[in-house]
XYZ file of C-alpha atoms in Angstrom:
706
model
C -12.575 23.404 43.162
C -12.417 26.230 40.808
C -15.454 28.214 43.217
C -12.911 27.765 46.094
C -9.937 29.038 44.031
C -11.655 31.824 42.886
C -12.697 32.906 46.967
C -9.295 32.132 47.546
C -8.367 34.649 44.895
C -10.529 37.166 46.130
C -9.671 36.811 49.769
C -5.599 37.369 49.381
C -6.065 40.096 46.978
C -3.734 42.735 47.822
C -5.790 46.676 48.835
C -4.304 48.328 45.739
C -4.795 46.584 42.574
C -4.588 49.551 40.178
C -1.313 48.986 38.714
C -1.545 45.396 38.966
C -2.760 43.092 35.514
C -5.733 42.033 35.405
C -5.832 38.291 34.623
C -8.959 36.168 32.690
C -8.749 34.207 36.087
C -9.855 30.223 36.020
C -13.453 29.648 34.203
C -15.179 26.473 34.130
C -17.412 27.087 31.194
C -20.678 26.631 32.214
C -22.020 27.754 29.059
C -21.077 24.599 27.142
C -22.450 22.636 30.022
C -25.704 24.179 29.201
C -25.086 23.802 25.783
C -24.619 20.346 25.781
C -27.559 19.439 27.802
C -29.650 20.971 25.071
C -27.642 18.678 22.566
C -26.215 21.899 21.116
C -23.227 21.169 19.545
C -20.066 23.724 18.405
C -18.434 23.440 15.043
C -14.039 23.670 14.821
C -12.096 24.247 11.777
C -8.795 23.028 11.252
C -6.095 24.254 9.062
C -3.875 22.695 6.613
C -0.965 22.431 9.199
C -4.009 20.439 11.267
C -4.010 23.119 13.925
C -7.124 24.202 15.444
C -8.670 27.660 13.828
C -12.044 29.232 13.775
C -14.382 30.992 15.906
C -14.584 28.355 19.018
C -11.002 27.227 18.971
C -10.445 29.741 22.127
C -13.703 28.327 23.553
C -12.604 24.641 22.972
C -9.040 25.323 24.190
C -10.583 26.969 27.404
C -13.099 23.783 27.900
C -9.903 21.497 27.561
C -8.073 22.997 30.472
C -11.673 23.060 32.814
C -12.002 19.056 31.752
C -8.369 18.995 32.856
C -8.601 20.301 36.768
C -11.839 18.295 36.844
C -10.403 14.726 35.632
C -6.590 14.816 36.331
C -5.778 14.521 40.097
C -3.561 17.300 41.277
C -0.952 14.714 42.821
C 0.155 13.694 39.196
C 3.724 15.006 38.446
C 3.726 13.797 34.677
C 1.376 13.794 31.768
C 2.627 10.372 30.300
C 1.514 8.576 33.353
C 0.280 5.130 32.145
C -2.359 5.600 34.709
C -4.048 8.476 33.146
C -5.012 6.400 30.407
C -8.678 6.255 31.387
C -9.262 9.951 32.434
C -7.484 11.076 28.761
C -10.097 9.135 27.268
C -12.874 10.565 29.536
C -11.998 13.879 28.636
C -11.472 12.926 24.802
C -15.251 11.571 25.065
C -16.667 14.903 26.883
C -14.994 16.984 24.308
C -16.812 15.006 21.376
C -20.183 15.832 22.671
C -19.901 19.205 23.035
C -17.313 19.449 19.911
C -17.783 18.471 16.186
C -14.445 16.799 15.849
C -13.473 13.629 13.963
C -13.152 10.402 16.272
C -9.381 10.220 14.777
C -6.013 9.041 15.809
C -4.846 12.094 14.281
C -7.809 14.798 16.216
C -7.353 12.817 19.452
C -3.625 12.965 19.565
C -3.695 17.265 18.838
C -6.230 17.632 21.550
C -4.463 15.040 23.991
C -1.094 17.122 23.415
C -3.151 20.282 23.880
C -4.623 18.796 27.465
C -0.957 17.892 28.413
C -0.073 21.963 27.832
C -3.048 22.851 30.502
C -2.032 20.004 32.625
C 1.425 21.718 32.977
C -0.029 25.318 32.943
C -2.546 24.222 36.103
C 0.449 22.489 38.163
C 2.156 25.728 37.587
C -0.268 27.866 38.784
C -0.718 25.960 41.922
C 3.039 25.810 42.226
C 3.053 29.685 42.613
C -0.131 30.214 44.467
C 0.548 27.719 47.263
C 4.224 26.445 47.470
C 6.410 29.428 47.430
C 6.804 32.212 49.476
C 6.752 35.802 49.430
C 9.816 36.243 47.762
C 8.681 33.364 45.038
C 11.173 31.246 46.368
C 10.016 27.030 47.192
C 9.375 26.360 50.499
C 11.330 24.193 52.357
C 9.520 20.942 52.519
C 9.754 21.104 48.426
C 13.047 22.376 48.113
C 14.459 19.413 49.786
C 13.395 17.187 47.218
C 15.193 18.792 44.340
C 18.167 17.406 42.620
C 21.154 19.967 41.897
C 19.965 19.438 38.230
C 16.608 20.221 38.327
C 17.634 23.621 40.380
C 19.849 24.527 37.085
C 17.674 23.961 34.477
C 14.734 25.594 36.592
C 17.057 28.611 37.327
C 17.682 28.748 33.414
C 14.362 28.781 32.465
C 13.182 31.256 34.424
C 15.864 33.483 33.423
C 15.163 32.793 29.902
C 11.133 33.634 30.496
C 11.227 36.590 32.234
C 13.684 38.710 29.973
C 12.804 36.701 26.444
C 15.048 38.105 23.384
C 11.766 38.493 21.091
C 8.826 38.656 23.306
C 5.795 37.066 21.784
C 3.050 39.947 21.766
C -0.480 37.961 20.491
C -1.290 36.859 23.668
C -3.674 33.818 23.580
C -4.159 34.171 19.859
C -1.813 31.444 19.082
C 0.358 30.979 15.560
C -2.623 29.216 13.674
C -5.489 31.552 14.708
C -2.968 34.543 13.752
C -1.907 32.694 10.239
C -5.881 32.439 9.427
C -6.537 36.375 10.745
C -3.825 37.195 8.472
C -5.047 35.015 5.347
C -8.370 36.598 6.134
C -7.105 40.353 6.101
C -5.396 40.052 3.022
C -7.950 37.983 1.091
C -5.185 35.806 0.357
C -5.588 32.457 -1.624
C -2.500 30.799 -0.175
C -3.571 27.991 2.902
C -0.314 28.452 5.053
C 2.242 31.514 5.434
C 6.052 30.320 5.869
C 7.150 30.059 9.698
C 9.663 32.984 9.649
C 6.226 35.341 8.618
C 4.426 34.364 10.918
C 7.031 34.302 13.689
C 7.853 38.199 12.769
C 3.989 39.319 12.849
C 3.511 37.063 16.125
C 6.338 40.068 17.669
C 4.686 43.083 16.120
C 3.035 45.451 19.067
C 0.001 46.896 19.178
C 1.163 49.965 17.528
C 2.512 48.178 14.772
C 5.937 48.935 14.691
C 8.479 46.154 14.155
C 11.462 45.928 16.262
C 15.004 46.495 14.226
C 16.493 43.266 15.845
C 13.198 41.147 14.866
C 13.397 42.956 10.939
C 16.654 41.725 10.522
C 15.805 38.398 11.922
C 13.148 38.380 9.134
C 15.042 39.896 6.068
C 18.097 36.794 7.055
C 14.938 34.375 6.898
C 13.917 35.727 3.336
C 17.820 35.722 2.142
C 18.147 32.148 3.318
C 14.911 30.814 1.964
C 16.313 31.872 -1.756
C 19.318 29.418 -1.782
C 17.829 26.833 0.555
C 16.070 24.069 -0.804
C 12.963 22.496 1.131
C 14.749 19.245 1.159
C 17.702 20.955 2.913
C 15.123 22.997 5.364
C 13.805 19.804 6.379
C 16.549 17.269 6.943
C 18.539 19.817 9.083
C 17.416 22.910 10.740
C 15.177 24.781 9.440
C 15.323 28.833 8.118
C 13.909 30.344 10.713
C 16.305 28.351 13.333
C 19.283 28.889 10.997
C 18.783 32.993 11.566
C 17.892 32.589 15.090
C 21.069 30.632 15.419
C 19.481 28.001 18.226
C 18.976 24.317 17.891
C 15.488 22.691 16.339
C 13.959 20.347 18.415
C 12.611 17.322 17.078
C 8.882 16.744 16.112
C 7.799 20.707 16.139
C 8.492 23.705 13.450
C 9.489 26.930 15.039
C 7.085 29.633 14.342
C 4.119 27.499 13.324
C 2.827 27.067 16.815
C 1.025 23.493 18.609
C 0.080 20.932 16.690
C 2.438 21.520 13.385
C 5.090 19.146 13.073
C 7.198 18.188 10.316
C 5.199 15.511 8.891
C 2.538 17.881 8.342
C 4.128 20.766 7.090
C 6.602 18.714 4.569
C 5.821 16.507 1.741
C 8.617 14.300 2.450
C 8.136 14.120 6.593
C 11.275 13.308 8.487
C 11.952 9.785 8.957
C 12.710 7.722 12.310
C 15.637 5.889 12.746
C 14.789 1.784 11.728
C 14.300 -0.614 14.222
C 16.746 -3.542 14.658
C 13.899 -5.580 13.208
C 13.416 -3.504 10.521
C 17.400 -3.677 9.353
C 17.494 -7.086 9.665
C 14.462 -7.483 7.368
C 15.879 -5.131 4.784
C 19.110 -6.131 4.917
C 17.608 -9.850 4.740
C 15.773 -8.664 1.321
C 18.768 -6.991 0.032
C 20.666 -10.217 0.611
C 18.343 -12.322 -1.466
C 18.455 -9.438 -3.922
C 21.836 -10.140 -4.105
C 21.709 -13.975 -4.851
C 19.354 -13.158 -7.386
C 21.594 -10.951 -9.513
C 24.478 -13.037 -9.074
C 22.241 -16.024 -10.232
C 20.843 -13.800 -13.318
C 24.796 -12.618 -14.108
C 26.065 -16.285 -14.206
C 23.114 -17.580 -16.416
C 23.695 -14.199 -19.007
C 27.385 -15.041 -18.941
C 26.597 -18.412 -20.408
C 24.478 -17.484 -22.784
C 26.978 -14.870 -24.132
C 29.515 -17.645 -24.507
C 26.457 -19.359 -26.647
C 26.378 -16.353 -28.825
C 27.841 -16.709 -32.282
C 30.651 -14.076 -32.779
C 29.823 -10.835 -34.601
C 29.818 -11.093 -38.473
C 31.774 -8.691 -40.607
C 30.070 -5.654 -42.160
C 30.844 -2.652 -44.222
C 32.998 0.117 -43.333
C 29.690 2.011 -42.195
C 28.583 -0.885 -39.804
C 28.742 -0.342 -36.021
C 27.492 -3.884 -35.249
C 27.010 -7.088 -37.110
C 23.634 -9.307 -36.974
C 23.503 -11.312 -33.410
C 22.717 -14.823 -34.004
C 21.401 -14.760 -30.412
C 18.416 -12.747 -31.910
C 16.310 -12.950 -35.458
C 17.361 -10.671 -38.431
C 15.118 -8.105 -39.090
C 12.881 -6.381 -36.787
C 11.287 -8.165 -33.496
C 9.397 -7.635 -31.030
C 11.187 -7.160 -27.662
C 10.924 -6.823 -23.733
C 13.848 -4.194 -22.390
C 15.182 -4.579 -19.020
C 17.610 -2.946 -16.285
C 19.813 -4.393 -14.170
C 20.481 -1.367 -11.805
C 19.595 -0.687 -8.890
C 17.156 -3.943 -9.330
C 16.626 -6.278 -12.165
C 13.626 -5.202 -13.789
C 11.224 -5.095 -16.965
C 11.021 -1.546 -17.712
C 9.713 -1.314 -21.117
C 8.611 -2.866 -24.747
C 9.629 -1.928 -27.941
C 11.386 -3.473 -31.185
C 14.607 -4.820 -31.819
C 16.944 -3.962 -35.092
C 19.141 -6.567 -35.516
C 20.396 -5.637 -39.475
C 23.511 -5.428 -40.618
C 25.401 -1.915 -40.812
C 23.048 -0.334 -38.535
C 23.623 3.128 -37.331
C 21.864 5.049 -34.743
C 21.630 8.769 -35.416
C 24.020 8.298 -38.249
C 26.690 7.441 -35.642
C 28.198 3.728 -34.996
C 26.241 1.634 -32.126
C 28.548 1.196 -28.972
C 29.634 -2.115 -28.619
C 27.746 -4.960 -27.243
C 24.665 -3.164 -27.609
C 21.619 -3.026 -30.592
C 19.584 -0.322 -31.888
C 15.752 -0.696 -30.056
C 12.626 1.592 -30.715
C 10.754 2.235 -27.370
C 6.809 1.609 -27.831
C 5.957 1.224 -24.454
C 7.229 2.215 -20.749
C 6.653 0.037 -17.848
C 8.629 2.181 -15.300
C 8.597 5.910 -15.622
C 11.420 6.474 -13.741
C 13.795 4.255 -15.731
C 16.941 6.051 -17.080
C 18.056 5.012 -20.203
C 21.523 2.677 -20.224
C 23.127 5.402 -22.645
C 21.549 8.655 -22.519
C 20.887 10.001 -25.950
C 23.365 12.745 -26.433
C 21.473 14.170 -29.671
C 17.882 14.560 -28.047
C 19.465 15.308 -24.579
C 17.035 12.409 -23.547
C 17.799 10.734 -20.278
C 14.576 9.439 -19.251
C 13.148 6.187 -20.888
C 9.730 7.695 -20.970
C 11.055 10.400 -23.077
C 12.599 8.174 -25.689
C 8.649 6.766 -26.594
C 8.647 6.328 -30.607
C 12.602 7.311 -30.745
C 15.466 5.208 -31.104
C 17.958 3.983 -28.416
C 21.192 1.669 -27.666
C 20.187 -1.114 -25.471
C 22.604 -3.687 -23.988
C 22.378 -7.183 -25.830
C 22.008 -8.993 -22.528
C 19.241 -6.748 -21.100
C 17.060 -7.488 -24.633
C 14.698 -10.410 -24.715
C 12.679 -11.652 -27.687
C 8.902 -11.805 -26.507
C 8.829 -15.726 -27.499
C 11.950 -16.326 -26.363
C 11.689 -17.933 -23.246
C 9.494 -20.505 -24.907
C 13.054 -21.947 -26.825
C 14.169 -23.033 -23.214
C 13.833 -26.761 -21.933
C 11.670 -27.363 -19.734
C 13.318 -30.718 -18.403
C 14.381 -28.849 -15.515
C 11.223 -27.722 -14.203
C 9.525 -31.277 -14.590
C 12.203 -33.003 -12.624
C 11.914 -30.463 -9.890
C 8.373 -30.818 -9.976
C 8.612 -34.751 -9.664
C 10.982 -34.500 -6.609
C 8.257 -33.879 -4.341
C 8.239 -35.938 -1.022
C 5.879 -39.107 -1.670
C 3.627 -38.173 1.274
C 2.865 -35.177 -0.915
C 0.212 -35.257 -4.009
C 1.622 -33.079 -7.129
C -0.780 -31.942 -9.388
C -0.697 -33.860 -12.495
C 2.302 -32.107 -14.982
C 1.323 -31.466 -18.625
C 3.476 -33.631 -20.770
C 6.135 -31.092 -22.089
C 8.641 -31.709 -24.931
C 12.151 -32.325 -23.436
C 13.925 -30.411 -26.577
C 12.865 -27.053 -28.560
C 10.269 -25.008 -28.350
C 7.249 -25.081 -26.021
C 4.126 -26.535 -27.878
C 0.909 -25.243 -26.239
C -0.981 -28.140 -27.296
C -4.610 -28.144 -25.411
C -4.999 -24.467 -25.816
C -4.369 -24.996 -29.519
C -6.801 -28.490 -28.990
C -9.423 -26.074 -27.240
C -9.007 -23.155 -29.553
C -9.910 -25.833 -32.528
C -12.814 -27.091 -30.521
C -14.204 -23.888 -29.721
C -14.300 -22.589 -33.357
C -15.951 -25.631 -34.440
C -18.749 -25.337 -32.089
C -21.621 -22.728 -31.582
C -19.169 -20.916 -29.185
C -17.845 -19.049 -32.390
C -20.754 -17.084 -32.342
C -20.950 -13.832 -30.153
C -23.042 -14.188 -26.898
C -22.416 -17.872 -26.747
C -21.828 -19.140 -23.321
C -21.367 -22.194 -21.241
C -22.470 -22.728 -17.301
C -20.317 -24.439 -15.085
C -21.761 -25.678 -11.525
C -20.073 -25.041 -8.467
C -20.468 -27.224 -5.555
C -21.065 -26.059 -2.110
C -17.696 -27.354 -0.546
C -15.871 -25.072 -2.777
C -16.753 -21.588 -1.685
C -19.276 -22.615 0.618
C -22.419 -22.346 -1.330
C -23.883 -23.699 -4.589
C -23.814 -21.629 -7.891
C -23.047 -21.862 -11.315
C -20.250 -20.286 -13.227
C -20.834 -18.539 -16.838
C -18.430 -19.065 -19.211
C -17.828 -16.808 -22.244
C -15.909 -17.100 -25.386
C -13.985 -14.144 -24.500
C -13.013 -15.680 -21.081
C -11.471 -18.120 -23.399
C -10.052 -15.640 -25.793
C -7.681 -14.145 -22.981
C -6.514 -17.388 -22.046
C -5.294 -17.877 -25.775
C -4.037 -14.415 -26.136
C -2.603 -14.490 -22.996
C -4.514 -11.579 -21.672
C -6.021 -9.936 -18.419
C -8.240 -12.729 -17.145
C -11.769 -12.461 -15.374
C -13.215 -14.002 -12.403
C -15.060 -16.654 -14.536
C -11.523 -18.017 -15.313
C -10.194 -17.872 -11.651
C -13.162 -19.334 -10.236
C -12.843 -22.424 -13.046
C -9.173 -23.138 -12.059
C -10.009 -23.188 -8.064
C -12.728 -26.031 -9.525
C -9.718 -28.155 -11.429
C -7.797 -27.537 -7.968
C -10.868 -29.049 -6.163
C -11.343 -31.674 -8.507
C -7.921 -32.558 -9.562
C -6.101 -32.141 -5.948
C -8.527 -31.891 -2.982
C -11.861 -34.173 -3.985
C -11.134 -37.487 -2.196
C -8.305 -36.568 -0.141
C -10.074 -35.441 3.356
C -6.441 -34.220 4.648
C -6.272 -31.535 1.919
C -10.008 -31.030 1.864
C -10.253 -30.125 5.385
C -7.230 -28.082 5.208
C -7.670 -25.620 2.566
C -10.945 -23.944 1.516
C -11.718 -21.013 -0.765
C -13.137 -17.544 -1.203
C -15.702 -16.379 -3.871
C -14.122 -13.458 -5.720
C -17.670 -12.854 -7.023
C -18.901 -12.489 -3.454
C -15.969 -10.070 -2.167
C -14.718 -7.498 -4.349
C -13.544 -4.104 -4.458
C -16.923 -2.711 -5.759
C -18.838 -5.169 -3.351
C -16.695 -3.895 -0.373
C -17.487 -0.342 -1.074
C -21.491 -0.561 -1.975
C -22.395 -3.589 0.407
C -19.598 -3.975 3.206
C -22.021 -5.402 5.393
C -22.534 -8.294 3.205
C -18.832 -9.096 1.919
C -18.100 -9.107 6.240
C -21.381 -11.285 6.606
C -20.103 -14.197 4.016
C -16.472 -14.118 5.292
C -17.274 -14.776 8.886
C -19.722 -17.437 7.628
C -17.279 -19.005 5.477
C -14.588 -19.181 8.710
C -17.376 -20.281 10.836
C -17.887 -23.585 8.766
C -14.230 -25.237 10.181
C -13.575 -26.309 13.395
C -9.865 -26.960 12.731
C -7.215 -24.917 11.536
C -8.130 -23.634 7.802
C -6.193 -21.911 4.901
C -8.522 -19.795 3.221
C -7.458 -18.617 -0.221
C -8.771 -15.978 -1.073
C -8.026 -14.169 -5.087
C -8.915 -10.588 -4.547
C -9.348 -8.341 -7.670
C -8.821 -4.372 -6.472
C -10.405 -3.786 -9.663
C -7.473 -3.700 -12.224
C -5.290 -5.757 -10.521
C -5.437 -9.716 -8.766
C -3.554 -10.461 -5.538
C -3.965 -13.712 -2.841
C -4.919 -13.526 0.662
C -4.456 -16.595 2.590
C -6.333 -16.371 5.997
C -5.955 -18.439 9.178
C -8.814 -17.174 11.111
C -8.144 -18.990 14.061
C -4.430 -18.132 14.466
C -5.681 -14.615 13.332
C -2.750 -14.724 10.750
C -3.198 -13.283 7.057
C -0.427 -13.890 4.359
C -0.237 -11.380 1.551
C 0.743 -12.241 -1.887
C 1.048 -9.893 -4.480
C 3.100 -10.135 -7.977
C 3.504 -6.191 -8.199
C 5.423 -5.973 -4.545
C 3.106 -3.844 -3.377
C 1.677 -3.566 0.224
C -1.396 -4.344 2.074
C -1.983 -0.524 3.022
C -2.418 0.185 -0.519
C -5.810 -1.632 -0.331
C -7.430 -0.327 3.005
C -10.937 -1.231 2.529
C -9.904 -4.512 1.891
C -7.775 -4.838 4.785
C -10.834 -3.561 6.859
C -12.770 -5.712 6.041
C -10.442 -8.719 6.945
C -9.684 -6.977 10.006
C -13.042 -6.877 10.968
C -14.819 -10.330 9.658
C -11.787 -11.889 11.786
C -12.920 -9.855 15.130
C -16.708 -10.808 14.748
C -15.560 -14.822 13.907
C -13.449 -14.388 17.115
C -16.659 -12.645 18.931
C -19.256 -15.650 17.780
C -16.460 -18.426 18.672
C -16.152 -16.820 22.239
C -12.449 -16.605 21.802
C -10.334 -15.276 24.800
C -7.720 -12.660 23.826
C -5.495 -10.454 26.036
C -6.625 -7.285 25.770
C -3.160 -6.148 24.456
C -3.471 -7.894 21.525
C -7.182 -7.547 20.468
C -6.335 -5.556 17.498
C -2.918 -7.348 16.463
C -4.213 -9.542 13.602
C -0.456 -10.554 12.260
C -0.390 -9.737 8.569
C 2.515 -11.331 6.872
C 3.731 -10.029 3.141
C 5.364 -13.225 1.541
C 8.489 -11.877 -0.889
C 6.606 -14.208 -3.578
C 7.904 -14.051 -7.461
C 7.341 -11.023 -9.185
C 5.752 -10.044 -12.179
C 7.250 -8.539 -15.225
C 4.366 -6.837 -17.055
C 0.593 -5.849 -16.218
C -1.467 -8.739 -17.668
C 0.114 -11.959 -15.742
C -1.831 -11.330 -12.102
C -4.159 -13.574 -12.823
C -2.009 -16.585 -14.229
C 0.257 -15.481 -10.792
C -2.717 -15.920 -8.311
C -3.692 -19.376 -10.261
C 0.052 -20.823 -9.917
C 0.051 -19.487 -6.071
C -2.705 -21.055 -5.313
C -1.378 -24.401 -6.996
C 1.946 -24.261 -5.165
C 0.622 -23.567 -1.508
C -2.133 -26.420 -1.988
C 0.732 -28.833 -3.596
C 3.054 -27.789 -0.619
C -0.035 -28.998 1.767
C 1.139 -26.523 4.733
C -0.998 -24.223 6.882
C 2.184 -21.478 7.537
C 3.588 -19.776 4.303
C 7.509 -19.000 4.724
C 7.679 -15.333 4.519
C 10.354 -15.936 1.774
C 8.180 -18.395 0.167
C 8.405 -22.504 -0.494
C 11.986 -23.498 -0.996
C 10.777 -25.814 -3.755
C 9.356 -22.749 -5.754
C 11.197 -19.728 -4.835
C 12.337 -17.728 -7.894
C 12.467 -13.731 -8.458
C 9.834 -13.988 -11.582
C 7.915 -16.946 -13.167
C 8.975 -17.863 -16.673
C 6.861 -18.088 -19.561
C 6.800 -21.569 -19.597
C 5.805 -21.584 -16.151
C 2.823 -19.754 -16.840
C 1.937 -21.571 -19.627
C 2.057 -24.794 -17.566
C -0.761 -23.097 -15.772
C -2.723 -22.397 -19.168
C -2.070 -26.140 -20.475
C -3.598 -27.244 -17.239
C -6.952 -24.931 -17.205
C -7.503 -25.487 -21.337
C -7.074 -29.655 -20.385
C -9.303 -29.523 -17.773
C -11.862 -27.310 -20.625
C -11.438 -30.115 -22.984
C -12.477 -32.657 -20.085
C -15.225 -30.739 -19.000
C -16.422 -29.917 -22.588
C -18.983 -32.107 -22.614
C -20.569 -31.422 -19.507
C -20.527 -28.024 -19.461
C -21.970 -27.633 -23.010
C -25.577 -28.871 -22.005
C -26.203 -25.622 -20.919
C -26.407 -22.626 -23.077
């Protein structure tokens, strides 16, 4: 087609062409085809705004036009036609054969958008060449299908293009390559230039002179850029748009050229309007948060009513000792209630009579605390320190601040709460559900970790008191799909006694406890719930041996013929979270006690998605083409931890509650029977008590191997 077109141009050319502009004409890029047959490929470069630059950029742009003319029918009126999907894929495949481009979504989108521009240019050429008369008017057969709106828009655009106010004078160079040229000539260390700088340089002629009106716009941009912040520039109109007094089109940045978007240019990309579903989900989350805050507020009011009145103090006293807190200095946790109720730091509360803060009386309802650890770096002080001009908690480490009484909690205060309600709640399960054995807890007074104390005494009186002593616990094949032996050392038990971060040995031991006390002998539960070994699939192995991790998961999924929920405690290297996978329904429940997203763990997500697809293929399941990649991930609104060490204890309790509820599907708002904003220390101590009791029961068995 290209050759015929060129012949047609020669036949119709006028005799006198001396004053007619010489155009490049239509190219078929034979050199690229020859090099492709020789397995020669071209390298291309991209700038900081993900735009095509480099010596081969023009060659690629021309080749894209050739492929468009080759694979896109001339009868196609719109590039967005869904029927062009296979043709667009063919264009992308051909480009990858000759040019070294990453096969990613962002690169493919850029190339196909550029191909769309070439398609519009090709259709414009055909229209001007064959569908217009000598006066450049469309033929009657074409005019008849035009509506009045089209004629109006066409006339406006034609008039604007024929006499532009600020003419572009760089030909095919483009903004991206112009920017590259300027940076190379000036030998600048910058990676990009402001849009108004490029806009001005693109309107400088060959003689190097700058028109006064162009210079005026540039000077106005320079003035505006000093008074408008980047965020304001992003959210409203750019500096260049303001100076030109023209509207800004969505998805483009004026003065930067094809491919540059607000997302790539600004650090904080423009946000799209949320969908109705997202709005409803946000509303439901806010309603649940408000309900929890109301409950917390009611609890705090009850605590205040039970608190003793202030004692009398001296004239210098700012507050009296609070009976609610131990007298003297005590370790405490510091909370804030706005905008959300959360743990923000740790320190020491000074509950002493006559205490002052920076030689000034403390506000009513506050105590003096010293800040030792900050858990939320963006947390603001309840009352800014006017002496040191401190407003952020992170800047108050090592100093004293005033903190509200109802937001200070002594570290061991949760133990004083009664456990009777918890025991009654667990005992109210439906009779057809087998509940886990509940550790006997005192009805009144502080919680006593009896089994922890007993196990610690037992360990100290055995050879495990010496460094390096270990015990071996056999793990049956039914637990992880293979037989193995778990090693338990003294340091693992010390982590439980001292409430420290847990290792994989403790997590696996608790899984063995769940299997022995909950699933063994119960065919319904053992056929419904299964476990994935954290020793065979974790972050380190996923990065180092992804194939072996995938093979293990697929083999594990293939072990069942009915719907199973696979519980996988996943260790990201410094944090435990729980995945509950239903491979037949292709649903993954994501339970994270720090409220993170699964997108924060891309290697883990990719492994799970790939394993489910391989499992689907091996069982020869038929999935609609439109849903072939739609593996459902559900973020469960589970209880959240208040510190940086409780994740392992939360994961163990999640597994216990899921099995106890005997449900394959986990509600997105978690189970009503266990729904709460945070687990109390008492609820976590119950898990530790069950684990220690299991160690004591098995101690004779696991002491056989050393």
